[in-house]
Coordinates of C-alpha atoms in Angstrom, one line a residue:
M1 CA 54.0 94.2 80.7
C2 CA 52.0 94.9 83.7
G3 CA 52.0 96.1 87.3
F4 CA 50.8 94.2 90.2
V5 CA 50.2 94.2 94.1
T6 CA 49.9 91.3 96.4
L7 CA 48.8 91.3 100.1
W8 CA 49.6 88.4 102.3
H9 CA 48.1 88.6 105.7
A10 CA 48.4 92.3 105.1
G11 CA 45.1 94.0 104.0
D12 CA 42.0 93.8 102.0
E13 CA 40.7 94.4 98.4
A14 CA 40.3 98.1 99.1
L15 CA 44.0 98.5 100.0
A16 CA 45.0 96.4 97.0
R17 CA 42.9 98.5 94.7
E18 CA 44.4 101.8 96.0
M19 CA 47.9 100.6 95.5
V20 CA 47.5 99.2 92.1
E21 CA 45.8 102.4 90.9
R22 CA 49.3 104.0 91.3
L23 CA 50.6 101.5 88.9
S24 CA 47.9 101.8 86.2
H25 CA 50.3 103.3 83.8
R26 CA 52.0 99.8 83.6
G27 CA 48.8 98.2 82.4
P28 CA 46.1 100.4 80.9
D29 CA 44.3 97.4 79.2
A30 CA 42.6 96.0 82.3
T31 CA 42.7 96.2 86.1
E32 CA 41.4 93.4 88.3
V33 CA 41.4 92.8 92.2
T34 CA 40.9 89.1 93.3
A35 CA 40.9 87.5 96.8
L36 CA 41.9 83.8 96.9
A37 CA 39.2 81.7 98.7
G38 CA 40.3 80.0 101.9
A39 CA 43.8 81.9 101.8
P40 CA 44.9 85.2 103.4
V41 CA 45.8 86.8 100.1
V42 CA 44.6 89.5 97.7
M43 CA 46.1 90.2 94.3
A44 CA 45.7 93.2 92.1
H45 CA 46.9 93.4 88.5
S46 CA 47.0 96.1 85.7
R47 CA 47.5 94.6 82.4
L48 CA 49.3 95.6 79.2
A49 CA 48.2 92.8 76.7
I50 CA 51.2 91.5 74.7
I51 CA 50.8 87.7 74.4
G52 CA 47.3 86.1 74.7
P53 CA 45.6 89.4 74.6
D54 CA 42.1 88.0 74.4
D55 CA 42.2 85.5 77.2
G56 CA 45.2 86.4 79.4
R57 CA 43.4 87.9 82.2
Q58 CA 45.2 88.2 85.6
P59 CA 45.3 87.4 88.5
I60 CA 45.2 83.8 87.2
N61 CA 43.1 81.9 89.8
Q62 CA 42.9 78.2 89.3
G63 CA 41.9 75.9 92.1
D64 CA 43.8 76.6 95.2
D65 CA 46.4 78.7 93.5
M66 CA 46.5 82.3 92.3
L67 CA 49.3 84.1 90.3
V68 CA 50.2 87.5 89.2
V69 CA 53.0 88.0 86.6
N70 CA 54.8 90.9 85.0
G71 CA 56.9 90.1 82.0
E72 CA 57.2 87.7 79.2
I73 CA 58.0 83.9 79.0
Y74 CA 59.6 83.4 75.7
N75 CA 59.7 79.6 75.7
H76 CA 56.1 79.3 76.8
E77 CA 55.1 77.4 73.8
D78 CA 57.8 74.8 74.2
L79 CA 56.8 74.4 78.0
R80 CA 53.2 74.2 77.1
A81 CA 53.9 71.3 74.8
I82 CA 55.9 69.5 77.5
L83 CA 53.6 70.2 80.3
G84 CA 50.5 69.2 78.2
A85 CA 48.4 71.8 76.4
D86 CA 45.2 70.3 77.8
E87 CA 46.3 71.6 81.3
F88 CA 46.0 75.2 80.2
E89 CA 43.0 77.4 80.4
S90 CA 44.4 80.3 78.3
A91 CA 46.9 81.4 75.6
S92 CA 48.7 83.5 78.0
D93 CA 52.5 82.8 78.5
S94 CA 52.1 83.7 82.2
E95 CA 50.0 80.5 82.9
T96 CA 53.1 78.5 82.3
I97 CA 54.5 79.5 85.7
L98 CA 51.6 78.0 87.5
H99 CA 51.9 74.7 85.7
L100 CA 55.7 74.5 86.2
F101 CA 55.3 75.1 89.9
R102 CA 52.7 72.2 90.2
T103 CA 55.2 69.7 88.7
G104 CA 56.9 69.8 92.1
A105 CA 60.4 69.7 90.4
G106 CA 63.1 71.3 92.6
R107 CA 64.4 73.6 90.1
W108 CA 61.2 74.3 88.1
I109 CA 61.8 78.1 88.0
S110 CA 65.0 77.6 86.1
R111 CA 63.1 76.3 83.1
L112 CA 61.6 79.8 82.6
D113 CA 63.2 81.8 79.8
G114 CA 62.4 85.4 79.7
M115 CA 62.0 88.6 81.7
F116 CA 59.5 88.3 84.6
A117 CA 58.5 89.0 88.2
F118 CA 55.7 87.1 89.8
V119 CA 54.0 86.3 93.0
L120 CA 52.3 82.8 93.4
A121 CA 49.9 82.0 96.3
T122 CA 48.6 78.8 97.7
P123 CA 46.4 78.6 100.8
G124 CA 49.4 78.2 103.1
R125 CA 52.4 79.6 101.2
I126 CA 53.5 82.5 99.0
L127 CA 56.3 82.7 96.4
A128 CA 57.9 85.6 94.8
A129 CA 60.6 85.6 92.1
R130 CA 62.5 87.6 89.5
D131 CA 64.2 86.9 86.2
P132 CA 68.0 86.3 86.3
L133 CA 69.0 90.0 85.7
G134 CA 66.0 91.7 87.4
I135 CA 64.8 93.2 84.1
K136 CA 61.3 93.3 85.7
P137 CA 61.1 94.8 89.2
L138 CA 59.6 93.4 92.4
Y139 CA 59.7 94.7 95.9
M140 CA 58.6 93.3 99.2
A141 CA 57.6 95.1 102.4
R142 CA 56.5 93.9 105.8
R143 CA 53.2 95.1 107.4
G144 CA 52.7 93.6 110.8
E145 CA 53.1 89.9 110.5
G146 CA 52.2 90.0 106.9
L147 CA 54.0 90.8 103.5
I148 CA 53.1 93.2 100.7
F149 CA 54.6 92.8 97.2
A150 CA 54.5 95.5 94.4
S151 CA 56.0 96.2 91.0
E152 CA 57.1 99.7 91.9
L153 CA 58.0 101.6 95.2
K154 CA 55.3 104.2 94.5
A155 CA 52.7 101.6 95.4
F156 CA 54.0 101.7 99.0
D157 CA 54.1 105.5 99.3
G158 CA 52.3 106.9 102.3
L159 CA 51.5 103.4 103.9
G160 CA 54.3 103.7 106.6
L161 CA 55.7 100.4 105.7
V162 CA 59.1 99.1 107.0
D163 CA 61.8 96.8 105.8
I164 CA 61.2 97.5 102.1
E165 CA 63.6 95.4 100.0
A166 CA 63.9 94.4 96.3
I167 CA 63.6 90.8 95.5
A168 CA 67.1 90.2 94.2
P169 CA 67.6 89.3 90.5
G170 CA 67.6 85.6 89.9
S171 CA 66.1 84.8 93.3
L172 CA 63.0 83.3 94.7
Y173 CA 61.3 84.1 98.1
D174 CA 59.3 81.3 99.6
S175 CA 57.4 81.9 102.9
A176 CA 57.9 78.2 103.7
R177 CA 61.6 78.0 103.0
G178 CA 63.0 81.6 102.8
H179 CA 65.2 83.1 100.1
R180 CA 66.8 81.1 97.4
Q181 CA 69.3 82.2 94.6
W182 CA 68.3 80.1 91.6
Y183 CA 70.4 81.9 89.0
R184 CA 74.1 83.2 89.3
I185 CA 75.6 85.3 86.6
P186 CA 78.5 83.3 85.1
H187 CA 81.8 84.9 85.8
G188 CA 83.5 86.4 82.8
A189 CA 86.6 85.1 81.2
A190 CA 89.7 87.2 81.0
D191 CA 92.4 86.2 78.6
A192 CA 92.0 84.1 75.4
E193 CA 93.1 80.6 75.7
P194 CA 95.9 79.4 73.4
G195 CA 94.7 78.7 69.9
L196 CA 91.3 80.5 70.3
D197 CA 89.8 80.9 66.8
V198 CA 88.7 84.6 67.0
T199 CA 86.8 84.4 63.7
A200 CA 84.8 81.4 64.8
T201 CA 84.0 83.1 68.1
A202 CA 82.7 86.2 66.4
R203 CA 80.7 83.9 64.0
E204 CA 79.2 82.0 66.9
L205 CA 78.4 85.3 68.9
R206 CA 76.5 86.5 65.8
L207 CA 74.4 83.3 65.7
V208 CA 73.6 83.5 69.4
L209 CA 72.6 87.2 69.0
E210 CA 70.4 86.5 66.0
E211 CA 68.6 83.8 68.0
A212 CA 68.1 86.3 71.0
V213 CA 66.5 88.8 68.8
E214 CA 64.2 86.5 67.1
K215 CA 63.1 85.1 70.5
W216 CA 62.5 88.5 72.1
M217 CA 60.3 89.6 69.2
V218 CA 57.7 87.0 70.0
A219 CA 54.4 88.8 70.6
D220 CA 50.8 89.0 69.5
V221 CA 51.2 92.7 68.8
E222 CA 53.7 94.6 66.7
V223 CA 57.2 95.1 68.2
G224 CA 59.3 98.1 67.1
S225 CA 62.7 99.2 68.1
F226 CA 64.5 102.2 69.7
L227 CA 67.2 103.5 67.3
S228 CA 69.7 106.0 68.8
G229 CA 72.1 105.7 65.9
G230 CA 74.7 104.0 68.2
L231 CA 76.1 100.6 67.7
D232 CA 74.0 98.6 70.2
S233 CA 70.5 99.8 69.1
S234 CA 71.6 99.7 65.4
I235 CA 72.6 96.1 65.7
I236 CA 69.3 95.1 67.3
A237 CA 67.3 97.1 64.8
A238 CA 69.2 95.6 61.9
L239 CA 68.6 92.0 63.1
A240 CA 64.9 92.8 64.0
A241 CA 64.3 94.2 60.5
R242 CA 65.7 91.0 58.9
C243 CA 63.5 89.0 61.2
R244 CA 60.4 90.7 60.1
A245 CA 61.3 90.5 56.6
R246 CA 61.9 86.7 56.7
A247 CA 58.4 86.3 58.4
G248 CA 56.9 88.3 55.5
K249 CA 55.8 91.3 57.8
S250 CA 55.9 94.9 57.2
A251 CA 58.9 97.0 57.8
L252 CA 60.2 97.3 61.3
K253 CA 59.2 100.6 63.1
T254 CA 62.2 102.5 64.6
F255 CA 62.3 105.4 66.8
A256 CA 64.9 108.1 67.4
V257 CA 65.1 111.2 69.5
G258 CA 67.5 114.0 70.3
T259 CA 67.9 117.7 69.9
E260 CA 67.5 119.2 66.4
G261 CA 70.7 118.2 64.3
S262 CA 72.1 116.0 67.0
P263 CA 74.6 113.3 66.1
D264 CA 72.2 110.5 67.1
L265 CA 69.3 111.7 65.0
M266 CA 71.6 112.0 62.0
A267 CA 73.1 108.5 62.5
A268 CA 69.7 107.0 63.2
R269 CA 68.4 108.3 59.9
K270 CA 71.4 106.6 58.1
V271 CA 70.9 103.3 59.8
A272 CA 67.1 103.5 59.2
A273 CA 67.8 104.0 55.5
H274 CA 70.3 101.2 55.4
I275 CA 68.0 98.6 57.0
G276 CA 64.8 99.8 55.4
S277 CA 62.9 100.5 58.6
D278 CA 59.7 102.7 58.9
H279 CA 61.4 105.4 60.9
H280 CA 60.1 108.0 63.3
E281 CA 61.9 110.7 65.1
H282 CA 61.3 113.5 67.5
A283 CA 63.4 116.6 68.3
F284 CA 63.1 117.9 71.8
T285 CA 64.1 121.2 73.3
P286 CA 65.3 122.5 76.7
A287 CA 61.9 123.7 77.4
D288 CA 60.6 120.3 76.8
I289 CA 63.1 118.8 79.2
A290 CA 62.2 121.4 82.0
E291 CA 58.5 120.5 81.5
V292 CA 58.9 116.7 81.7
L293 CA 61.7 116.5 84.4
P294 CA 59.3 116.2 87.5
H295 CA 57.3 113.5 85.6
V296 CA 60.4 111.6 84.6
I297 CA 61.9 111.7 88.2
Y298 CA 58.6 110.6 89.8
H299 CA 58.3 107.5 87.5
L300 CA 62.1 106.8 87.5
E301 CA 62.0 106.4 91.5
S302 CA 65.6 107.8 91.5
A303 CA 67.4 111.2 91.8
D304 CA 70.8 109.8 90.6
I305 CA 72.2 112.3 88.4
D306 CA 73.5 109.9 85.7
L307 CA 70.4 108.0 85.6
V308 CA 68.2 111.0 85.3
R309 CA 70.3 112.2 82.5
S310 CA 69.8 109.1 80.5
A311 CA 66.1 108.8 81.4
I312 CA 65.3 112.0 79.6
P313 CA 65.9 110.8 76.1
T314 CA 64.4 107.4 77.1
H315 CA 61.2 109.3 78.0
F316 CA 60.9 111.1 74.8
A317 CA 61.6 107.9 72.8
A318 CA 59.0 105.9 74.8
R319 CA 56.4 108.6 74.3
L320 CA 57.1 108.6 70.5
A321 CA 57.0 104.9 70.2
R322 CA 53.9 104.4 72.2
R323 CA 51.9 106.2 69.5
Q324 CA 52.7 103.4 67.0
V325 CA 53.4 100.1 69.1
K326 CA 53.1 98.4 72.5
A327 CA 56.6 96.9 72.7
V328 CA 60.1 97.9 71.5
L329 CA 63.5 96.3 71.5
T330 CA 66.3 98.2 73.0
G331 CA 70.1 97.8 73.1
E332 CA 70.6 97.6 77.0
G333 CA 73.2 95.3 78.3
A334 CA 75.6 95.5 75.4
D335 CA 77.9 97.9 77.4
E336 CA 78.0 95.7 80.3
L337 CA 78.6 92.4 78.4
F338 CA 81.2 93.9 75.9
A339 CA 82.9 96.8 77.8
G340 CA 81.2 99.8 76.2
Y341 CA 81.5 102.4 78.7
T342 CA 84.2 105.2 78.6
Y343 CA 85.5 104.2 82.1
H344 CA 86.2 100.6 80.8
H345 CA 89.2 101.8 78.7
G346 CA 91.2 102.2 82.1
Y347 CA 91.2 98.3 82.2
V348 CA 92.6 97.7 78.8
D349 CA 95.9 96.1 80.1
D350 CA 94.1 94.2 82.9
P351 CA 91.6 91.8 81.3
R352 CA 91.0 89.9 84.7
A353 CA 90.0 93.2 86.4
L354 CA 87.8 94.1 83.3
A355 CA 86.0 90.8 83.4
D356 CA 85.4 91.1 87.1
E357 CA 84.0 94.6 86.6
L358 CA 81.7 93.5 83.8
T359 CA 80.4 90.7 85.9
R360 CA 79.8 93.1 88.7
S361 CA 78.0 95.6 86.6
L362 CA 75.7 92.9 85.1
G363 CA 74.6 92.1 88.6
T364 CA 73.7 95.8 89.5
M365 CA 71.8 96.6 86.3
H366 CA 68.5 96.0 87.9
N367 CA 68.6 99.1 90.0
I368 CA 70.3 101.3 87.5
N369 CA 70.0 101.0 83.7
L370 CA 67.2 98.4 83.9
Q371 CA 65.3 100.3 86.4
R372 CA 65.5 103.4 84.0
V373 CA 64.4 101.3 81.0
D374 CA 61.5 99.6 82.9
R375 CA 60.2 102.7 84.8
V376 CA 60.4 105.2 81.9
T377 CA 59.0 103.1 79.2
M378 CA 56.2 101.6 81.4
A379 CA 55.3 105.2 82.5
E380 CA 54.1 105.5 78.9
S381 CA 52.5 102.0 78.8
L382 CA 55.3 100.7 76.6
E383 CA 57.0 97.3 77.0
A384 CA 60.8 97.5 76.5
R385 CA 62.6 94.3 75.6
T386 CA 66.4 93.7 76.0
P387 CA 67.7 91.0 73.7
F388 CA 71.4 91.5 74.8
L389 CA 70.3 90.3 78.2
D390 CA 68.9 86.9 76.8
R391 CA 70.1 84.1 79.1
D392 CA 71.9 82.1 76.3
L393 CA 73.5 85.4 75.1
I394 CA 74.8 86.2 78.6
D395 CA 76.2 82.7 79.1
F396 CA 78.1 82.9 75.7
A397 CA 79.2 86.5 76.1
Q398 CA 80.6 85.8 79.5
S399 CA 82.7 83.0 78.0
V400 CA 84.3 85.4 75.6
P401 CA 87.6 86.6 76.8
A402 CA 87.6 90.2 78.0
S403 CA 90.7 90.8 76.0
L404 CA 88.5 90.4 72.9
K405 CA 86.0 93.0 74.2
L406 CA 88.4 95.8 74.9
C407 CA 91.8 95.8 73.3
R408 CA 94.6 98.2 72.1
T409 CA 94.3 99.0 68.4
D410 CA 96.0 101.1 65.7
A411 CA 93.9 104.3 65.9
D412 CA 94.5 104.7 62.2
A413 CA 93.2 101.3 61.3
A414 CA 89.9 100.9 59.5
E415 CA 88.6 98.4 62.2
A416 CA 89.3 100.7 65.3
T417 CA 87.6 103.4 67.2
G418 CA 90.9 104.8 68.6
P419 CA 94.1 103.6 70.4
T420 CA 91.8 101.4 72.4
T421 CA 88.7 99.8 70.9
E422 CA 85.6 98.9 73.0
K423 CA 83.2 96.1 72.0
W424 CA 85.7 94.8 69.5
I425 CA 84.4 91.3 69.2
L426 CA 80.8 92.6 68.9
R427 CA 81.7 94.9 66.2
K428 CA 83.6 92.1 64.3
A429 CA 80.5 89.9 64.8
C430 CA 78.0 92.4 63.2
A431 CA 80.3 94.3 60.8
D432 CA 78.3 93.3 57.8
L433 CA 74.9 94.5 59.1
L434 CA 75.7 98.3 59.1
P435 CA 77.7 101.0 57.3
H436 CA 81.4 100.7 58.1
D437 CA 81.7 104.2 59.5
L438 CA 78.9 103.4 62.0
V439 CA 80.2 100.0 63.1
W440 CA 83.6 101.8 64.0
R441 CA 82.1 105.1 65.1
K442 CA 83.4 106.4 68.3
K443 CA 81.1 105.6 71.3
A444 CA 78.8 108.3 72.6
Q445 CA 76.6 107.8 75.6
F446 CA 72.8 108.1 74.7
D447 CA 72.5 111.3 76.7
E448 CA 75.6 112.8 74.9
G449 CA 74.9 111.8 71.4
S450 CA 71.3 112.7 71.6
G451 CA 72.3 116.3 72.6
T452 CA 70.7 115.9 76.0
V453 CA 73.6 117.2 78.0
D454 CA 73.6 120.7 76.5
A455 CA 69.8 120.9 76.3
L456 CA 69.7 119.7 79.9
Q457 CA 72.1 122.5 81.1
E458 CA 69.7 125.1 79.5
A459 CA 66.6 123.4 81.1
L460 CA 68.4 123.4 84.6
R461 CA 69.2 127.1 84.1
M462 CA 65.5 127.8 83.4
I463 CA 64.5 125.9 86.6
A464 CA 67.2 127.4 88.8
G465 CA 66.8 130.9 87.5
T466 CA 70.5 131.4 86.6
T467 CA 72.4 132.3 83.5
G468 CA 75.6 130.5 84.5
P469 CA 76.7 126.8 84.4
V470 CA 74.8 124.6 86.6
G471 CA 77.2 122.2 88.5
R472 CA 76.5 118.6 89.6
D473 CA 75.7 119.6 93.2
V474 CA 73.0 122.0 92.0
E475 CA 71.8 119.5 89.4
G476 CA 71.5 116.7 92.0
A477 CA 69.7 119.1 94.4
V478 CA 67.1 119.9 91.8
Y479 CA 66.5 116.2 91.0
E480 CA 66.2 115.4 94.7
R481 CA 63.8 118.3 95.3
F482 CA 61.4 117.2 92.5
L483 CA 61.5 113.6 94.0
R484 CA 60.7 114.8 97.4
Q485 CA 57.8 116.9 96.1
A486 CA 56.4 114.0 94.3
Y487 CA 56.3 111.5 97.3
R488 CA 54.8 111.6 100.7
E489 CA 57.7 109.3 101.9
P490 CA 60.5 110.3 99.7
D491 CA 63.2 108.7 101.9
M492 CA 61.6 105.3 101.3
V493 CA 62.3 105.8 97.6
L494 CA 65.7 107.4 98.0
D495 CA 66.9 104.6 100.3
N496 CA 66.1 101.9 97.7
A497 CA 67.8 103.7 94.8
G498 CA 70.9 102.4 93.2
T499 CA 74.1 104.3 92.2
W500 CA 76.3 104.0 89.1
E501 CA 79.5 103.2 91.0
A502 CA 78.3 101.0 93.9
D503 CA 81.0 98.3 94.6
R504 CA 82.7 99.0 91.4
V505 CA 86.0 96.9 90.9
T506 CA 88.9 99.2 91.5
R507 CA 90.6 100.4 88.3
P508 CA 94.1 99.1 88.0
A509 CA 96.8 101.7 88.5
A510 CA 97.9 103.7 85.6

């Protein structure tokens, strides 16, 4: 993972260095600033070395072209073989982007498989693009007649820039041709077709998921796994542990956080024992939350109440993990793919509306949950990887009928979480991986199962100087105050923040 800045007709090396220093948390291993000879472009890059750590310096400057990348290209070895290994000057996966571009193929970018954001410059042209779901961030702003690109909004703070926008997920900006949407999320299926073999569907889902986890573990450094004790992270950790065992490697390192005695910590210990991981945990207190809250909000670049709440345990997990590893797997995306949120239960009798809502929520993850995961982990110089958002897995999961993801069940049945069961097909596909009572455990959000909600209430009372309950209005005001104190141009940040319910598909009537 990395952070970068690019100036196109918009400034010099001093400005680029000033901006990238605000992103140094994203890449503590090396920082470089480079101008492209004969072109109006300067690039700055802060690197966290994951693949090709010895010779993967950036910006990549070859001939008349220069490139900065944030992310990982998981099929880089296959592409290297196809493009010709002799063309490459390093072992870095990022260099693949430059050589694909040079092929001149119309849809060259669609061949990249991974999570990424990049800017590529030639003497007369600049391109900027993001991965299909926007796992890695990228913003663009105008400065006079020029353009400035950066990995985080904080790089723009205090520069008085206008027309700041996020490069959309699955899109490419080309100064010569404008914006282009190179990837579209496949629309979700609703009802099962007649004769659908549910058992075979679950079995195929398991195979696709196994391949995704194996692919997203590719690295030249050790990769660990967050383990909240919930279904999603437990599935990922169980598959990752098997992957490491098959490769003859040491036990997977897992990381869990919560308040002392919280359900998540207890469940995570049980899962860790079951899969044989090298488990680490941290119990945080209300005082800990009060202390880190300004730091979390500054790095999160949002004051959204629900986003801040879920960012708090992510912060403690990231800080714990970074002591041991440079990269971790997370369970993000399973709720959006398989109907895992509490509000989804309202769609149980309308699979078409559910499928539409899941498709919508996948398209908004980039400035909600994926923003949280990226910003909060990168604040600790930790790379977070999201196997559930593998492109092949998204394609397959969206083809699975929504009626198999959320369905009515007998609350007393062994394979049910209640009268309606969320993520039903995912549970079926992975039932053998984990203890039965965990596979069919009632869902708890990370901030609830970890004990964050109660501890946060106490922390907010400390901050607000009150003894009574702190309502959402006061809570939101506290978060916005911290954000405004952290930035010279807080409205610039707030104007670009996402919200949980933006454009949500209307629930069917009860």
